[in-house]
CSV table of C-alpha atoms in Angstrom, one decimal:
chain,number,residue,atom,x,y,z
A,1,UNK,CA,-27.1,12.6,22.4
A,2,UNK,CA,-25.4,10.4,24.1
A,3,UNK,CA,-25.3,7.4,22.3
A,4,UNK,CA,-24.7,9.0,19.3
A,5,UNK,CA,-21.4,11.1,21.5
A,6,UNK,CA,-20.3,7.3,22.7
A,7,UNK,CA,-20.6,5.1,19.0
A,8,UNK,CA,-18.8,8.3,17.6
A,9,UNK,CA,-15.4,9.2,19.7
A,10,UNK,CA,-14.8,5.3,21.2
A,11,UNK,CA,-13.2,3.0,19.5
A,12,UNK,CA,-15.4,0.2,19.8
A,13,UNK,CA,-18.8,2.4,18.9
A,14,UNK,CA,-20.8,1.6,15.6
A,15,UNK,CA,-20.3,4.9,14.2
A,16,UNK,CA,-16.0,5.1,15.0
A,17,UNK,CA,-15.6,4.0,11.7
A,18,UNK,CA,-18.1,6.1,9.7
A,19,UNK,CA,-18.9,8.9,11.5
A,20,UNK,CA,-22.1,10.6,11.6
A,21,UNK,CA,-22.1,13.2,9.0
A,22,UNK,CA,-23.0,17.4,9.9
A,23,UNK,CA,-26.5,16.5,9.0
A,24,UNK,CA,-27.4,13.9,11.1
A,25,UNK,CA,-25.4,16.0,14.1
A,26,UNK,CA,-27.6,18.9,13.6
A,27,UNK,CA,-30.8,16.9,13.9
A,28,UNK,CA,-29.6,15.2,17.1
A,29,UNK,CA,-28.9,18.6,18.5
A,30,UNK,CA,-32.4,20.3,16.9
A,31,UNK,CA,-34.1,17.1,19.1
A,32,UNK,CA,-32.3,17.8,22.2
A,33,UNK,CA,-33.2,21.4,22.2
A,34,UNK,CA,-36.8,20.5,21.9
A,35,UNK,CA,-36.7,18.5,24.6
A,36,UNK,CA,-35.0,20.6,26.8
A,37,UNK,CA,-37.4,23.2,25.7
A,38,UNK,CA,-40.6,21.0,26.9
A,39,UNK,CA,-42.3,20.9,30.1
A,40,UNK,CA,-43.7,17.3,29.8
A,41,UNK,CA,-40.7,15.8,28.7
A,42,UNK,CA,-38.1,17.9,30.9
A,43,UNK,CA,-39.9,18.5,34.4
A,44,UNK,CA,-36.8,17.6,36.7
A,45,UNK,CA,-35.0,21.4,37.1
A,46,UNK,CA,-31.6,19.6,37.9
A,47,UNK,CA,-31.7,17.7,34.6
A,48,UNK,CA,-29.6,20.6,32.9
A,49,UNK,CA,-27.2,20.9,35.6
A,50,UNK,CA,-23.9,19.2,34.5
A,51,UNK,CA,-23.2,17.8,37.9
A,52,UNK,CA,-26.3,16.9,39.6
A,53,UNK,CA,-26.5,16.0,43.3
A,54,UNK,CA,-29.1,13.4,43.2
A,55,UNK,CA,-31.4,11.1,41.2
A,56,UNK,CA,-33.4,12.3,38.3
A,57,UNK,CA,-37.1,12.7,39.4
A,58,UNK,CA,-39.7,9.5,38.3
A,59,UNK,CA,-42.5,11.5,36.9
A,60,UNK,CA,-43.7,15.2,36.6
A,61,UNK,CA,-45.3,14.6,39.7
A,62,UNK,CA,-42.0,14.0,42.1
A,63,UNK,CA,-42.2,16.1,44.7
A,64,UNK,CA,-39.2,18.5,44.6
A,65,UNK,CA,-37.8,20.4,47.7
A,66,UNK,CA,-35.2,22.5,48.7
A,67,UNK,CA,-32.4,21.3,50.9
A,68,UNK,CA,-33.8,22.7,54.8
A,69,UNK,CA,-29.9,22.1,55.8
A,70,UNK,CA,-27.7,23.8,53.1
A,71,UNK,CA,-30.4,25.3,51.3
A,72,UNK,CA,-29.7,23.8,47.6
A,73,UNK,CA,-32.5,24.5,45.6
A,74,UNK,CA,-34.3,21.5,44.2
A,75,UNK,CA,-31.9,19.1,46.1
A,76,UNK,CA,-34.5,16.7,47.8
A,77,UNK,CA,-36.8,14.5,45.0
A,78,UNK,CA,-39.1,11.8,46.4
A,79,UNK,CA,-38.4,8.4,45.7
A,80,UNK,CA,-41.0,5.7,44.1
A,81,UNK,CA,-42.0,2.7,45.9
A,82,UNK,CA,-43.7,0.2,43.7
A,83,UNK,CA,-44.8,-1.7,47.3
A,84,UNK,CA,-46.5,1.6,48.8
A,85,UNK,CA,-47.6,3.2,45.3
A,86,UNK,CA,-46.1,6.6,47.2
A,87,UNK,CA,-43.4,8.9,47.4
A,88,UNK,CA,-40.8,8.7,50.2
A,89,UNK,CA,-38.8,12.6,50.4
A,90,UNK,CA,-36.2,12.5,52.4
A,91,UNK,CA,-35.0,14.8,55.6
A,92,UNK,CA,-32.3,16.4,53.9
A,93,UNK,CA,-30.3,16.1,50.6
A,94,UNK,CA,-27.7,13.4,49.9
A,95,UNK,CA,-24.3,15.9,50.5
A,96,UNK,CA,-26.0,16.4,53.8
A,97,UNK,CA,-26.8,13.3,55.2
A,98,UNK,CA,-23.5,11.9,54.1
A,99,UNK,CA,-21.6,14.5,55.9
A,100,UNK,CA,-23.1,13.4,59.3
A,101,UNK,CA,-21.0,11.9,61.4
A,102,UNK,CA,-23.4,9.2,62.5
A,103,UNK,CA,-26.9,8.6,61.7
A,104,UNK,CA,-28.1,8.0,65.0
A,105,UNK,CA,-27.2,7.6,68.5
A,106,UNK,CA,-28.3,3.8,68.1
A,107,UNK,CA,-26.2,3.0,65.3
A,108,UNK,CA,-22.8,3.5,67.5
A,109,UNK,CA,-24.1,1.6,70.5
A,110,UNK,CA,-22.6,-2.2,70.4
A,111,UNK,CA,-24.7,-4.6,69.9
A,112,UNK,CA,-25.8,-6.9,71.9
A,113,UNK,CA,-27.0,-10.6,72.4
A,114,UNK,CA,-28.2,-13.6,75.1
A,115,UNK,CA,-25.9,-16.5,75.7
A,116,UNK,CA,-27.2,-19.6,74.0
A,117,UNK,CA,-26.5,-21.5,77.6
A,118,UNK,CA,-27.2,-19.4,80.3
A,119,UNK,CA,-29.4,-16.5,79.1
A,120,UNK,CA,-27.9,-13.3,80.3
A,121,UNK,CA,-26.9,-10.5,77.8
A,122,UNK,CA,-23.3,-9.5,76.8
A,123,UNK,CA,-22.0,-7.5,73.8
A,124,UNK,CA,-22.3,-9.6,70.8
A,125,UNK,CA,-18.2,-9.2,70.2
A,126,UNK,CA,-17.6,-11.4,73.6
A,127,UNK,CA,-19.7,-14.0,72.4
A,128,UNK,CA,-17.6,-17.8,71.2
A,129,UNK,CA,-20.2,-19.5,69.5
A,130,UNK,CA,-22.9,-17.5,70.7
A,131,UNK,CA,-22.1,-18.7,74.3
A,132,UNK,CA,-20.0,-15.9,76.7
A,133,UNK,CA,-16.9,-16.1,78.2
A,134,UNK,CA,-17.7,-18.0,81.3
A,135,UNK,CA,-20.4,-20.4,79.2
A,136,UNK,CA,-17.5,-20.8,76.5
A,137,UNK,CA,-14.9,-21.8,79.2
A,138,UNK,CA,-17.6,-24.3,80.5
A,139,UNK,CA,-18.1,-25.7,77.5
A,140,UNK,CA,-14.0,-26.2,76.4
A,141,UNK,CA,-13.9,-28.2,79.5
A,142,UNK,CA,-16.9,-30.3,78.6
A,143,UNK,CA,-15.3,-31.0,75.5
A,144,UNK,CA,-11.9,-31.4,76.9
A,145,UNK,CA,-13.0,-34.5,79.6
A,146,UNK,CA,-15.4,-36.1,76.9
A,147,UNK,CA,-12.3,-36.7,74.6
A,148,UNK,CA,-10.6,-38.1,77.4
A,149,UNK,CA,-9.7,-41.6,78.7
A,150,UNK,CA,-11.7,-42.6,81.4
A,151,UNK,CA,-9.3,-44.2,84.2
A,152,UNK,CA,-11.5,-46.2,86.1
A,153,UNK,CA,-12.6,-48.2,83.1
A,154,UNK,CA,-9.6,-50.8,81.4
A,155,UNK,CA,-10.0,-53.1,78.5
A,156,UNK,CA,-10.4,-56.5,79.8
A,157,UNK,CA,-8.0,-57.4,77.2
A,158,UNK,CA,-4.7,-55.2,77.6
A,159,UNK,CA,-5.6,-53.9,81.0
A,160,UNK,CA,-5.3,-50.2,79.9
A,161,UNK,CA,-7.5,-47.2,79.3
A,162,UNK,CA,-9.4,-47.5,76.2
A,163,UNK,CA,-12.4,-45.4,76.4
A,164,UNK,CA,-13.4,-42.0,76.6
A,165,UNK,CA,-16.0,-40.3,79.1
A,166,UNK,CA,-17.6,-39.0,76.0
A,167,UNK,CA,-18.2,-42.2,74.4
A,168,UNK,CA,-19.1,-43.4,77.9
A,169,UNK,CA,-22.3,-41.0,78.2
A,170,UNK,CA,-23.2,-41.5,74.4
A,171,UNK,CA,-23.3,-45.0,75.0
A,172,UNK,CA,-25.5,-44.8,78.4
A,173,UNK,CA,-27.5,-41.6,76.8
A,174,UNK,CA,-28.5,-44.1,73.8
A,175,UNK,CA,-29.0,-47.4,76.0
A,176,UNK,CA,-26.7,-49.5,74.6
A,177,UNK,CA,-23.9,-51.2,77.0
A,178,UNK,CA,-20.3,-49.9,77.2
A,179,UNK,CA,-17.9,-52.0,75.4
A,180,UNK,CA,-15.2,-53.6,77.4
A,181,UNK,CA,-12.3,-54.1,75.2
A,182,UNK,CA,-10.5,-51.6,72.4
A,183,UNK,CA,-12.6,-51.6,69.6
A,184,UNK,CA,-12.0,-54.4,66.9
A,185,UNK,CA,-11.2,-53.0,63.5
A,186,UNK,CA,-11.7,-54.6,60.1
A,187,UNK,CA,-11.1,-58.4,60.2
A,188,UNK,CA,-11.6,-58.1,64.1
A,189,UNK,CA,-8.2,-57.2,64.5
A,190,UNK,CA,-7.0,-54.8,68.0
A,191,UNK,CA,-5.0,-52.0,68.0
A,192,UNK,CA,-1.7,-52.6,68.2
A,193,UNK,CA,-0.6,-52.0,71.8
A,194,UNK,CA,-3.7,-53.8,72.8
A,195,UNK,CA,-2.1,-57.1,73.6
A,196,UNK,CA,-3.5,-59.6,76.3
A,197,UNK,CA,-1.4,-59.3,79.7
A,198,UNK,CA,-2.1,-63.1,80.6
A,199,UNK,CA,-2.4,-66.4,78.5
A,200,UNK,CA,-5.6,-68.2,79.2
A,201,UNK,CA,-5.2,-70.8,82.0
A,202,UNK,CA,-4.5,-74.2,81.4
A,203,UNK,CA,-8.4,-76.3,80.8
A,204,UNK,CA,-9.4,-78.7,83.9
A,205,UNK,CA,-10.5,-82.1,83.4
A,206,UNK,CA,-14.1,-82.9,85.8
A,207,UNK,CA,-14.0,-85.9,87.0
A,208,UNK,CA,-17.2,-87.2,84.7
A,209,UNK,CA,-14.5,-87.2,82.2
A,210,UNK,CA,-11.3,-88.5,83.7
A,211,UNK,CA,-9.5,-90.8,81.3
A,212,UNK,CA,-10.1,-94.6,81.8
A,213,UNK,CA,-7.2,-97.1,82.0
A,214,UNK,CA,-6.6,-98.6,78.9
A,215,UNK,CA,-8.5,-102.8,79.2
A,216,UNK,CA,-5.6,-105.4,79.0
A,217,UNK,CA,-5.9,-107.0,75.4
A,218,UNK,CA,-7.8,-110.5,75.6
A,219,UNK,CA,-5.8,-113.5,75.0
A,220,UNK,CA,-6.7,-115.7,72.3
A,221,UNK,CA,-8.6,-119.2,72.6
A,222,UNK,CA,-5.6,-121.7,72.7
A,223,UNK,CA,-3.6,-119.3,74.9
A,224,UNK,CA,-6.5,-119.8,77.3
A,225,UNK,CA,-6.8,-123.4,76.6
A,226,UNK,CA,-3.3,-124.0,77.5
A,227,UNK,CA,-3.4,-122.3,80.5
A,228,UNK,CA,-6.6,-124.3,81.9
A,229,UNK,CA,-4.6,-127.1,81.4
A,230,UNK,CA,-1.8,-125.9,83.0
A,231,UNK,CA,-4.1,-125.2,86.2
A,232,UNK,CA,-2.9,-121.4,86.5
């Protein structure tokens, strides 16, 4: 009924355009009658109502109760559960339950959790990451000091600060030794304000190397000749 109610008065139903004729609507009603009229086919008593309060029943062998709060008859139906193969009936009918200001004392109680870092319990709304507010605190200043520039430590380079305790303690935590200088980018080229303070000093000769004095050129054969004859 309907179906054939919907494809009939809407516009975009199969039977807007030719409706169904007095025949065919007089059959339709004749089957409805009959299976209103039928215990196996109509077992839920709130089927007929034109407002029902709940769910139509599963099979004829729902169990149907009156509300115990309002007293509706055949407000409460049990509901199927494939997982169980039972019924579960609720406490009370639908209007009632959802006119109850809370459903337990539980449900308005805050909820609460442990702190990741120091195990005590707080309401779960003061929580920062699952850490509470003195934990949190702790751990912004953790975070705070490892992304800054340790002092004591200066690139052997520029003379100024160039690394931070964070990258300090990852270096140590992994064994491998802290860098000295800013770190080289592509090309091995420094930051820009990382410019050497001092030129490298001038290179000292050792002595295994001092420079020899240049040997006097060596005179030629009748240059020595003459001079034997000459007696000097």
């Amino acid at each position: 009924m309907k179906d054939l109610f919907w494809n009939t008065f809407h516009r975009e139903g199969t039977r807007y355009e030719k409706r169904p004729t007095a025949t065919e609507w007089l059959e339709a009603f004749r089957g409805y009658k009959n299976y209103l009229g039928n215990p196996r086919t109509n077992f839920d008593p709130m089927s007929n109502d034109v407002y029902p309060i709940r769910n139509k029943a599963f099979k004829q062998d729902t169990p149907i109760l009156d509300c115990p709060t309002c007293g509706r008859e055949n407000a409460i139906a049990g509901i199927w559960s494939d997982d169980t193969k039972e019924y579960f009936v609720p406490r009370q009918c639908n209007k009632c339950r959802d006119q109850q200001p809370a459903r337990s004392a539980a449900a308005s109680r805050p909820v609460s959790a442990s702190c990741r870092d120091c195990g005590l319990t707080f309401p779960k709304s003061q929580l920062k990451y699952g850490r509470c507010p003195s934990c949190a605190k702790k751990d912004d200043e953790r975070r705070a000091r490892a992304n800054t520039l340790d002092p004591s430590r200066l690139c052997t380079r520029c003379q100024k600060p160039y690394i931070t305790y964070g990258n300090v303690e990852w270096h140590q935590r992994n064994g491998r030794a802290v860098p000295t200088t800013h770190k080289a980018g592509y090309g091995g080229s420094y930051p820009t304000d990382c410019v050497p303070t001092m030129t490298s000093p001038p290179r000292t000769v050792g002595t295994s190397f001092a420079a020899k004095p240049n040997p006097q050129p060596k005179a030629g054969f009748w240059a020595r000749l003459s001079k034997w004859f000459s007696g000097s």
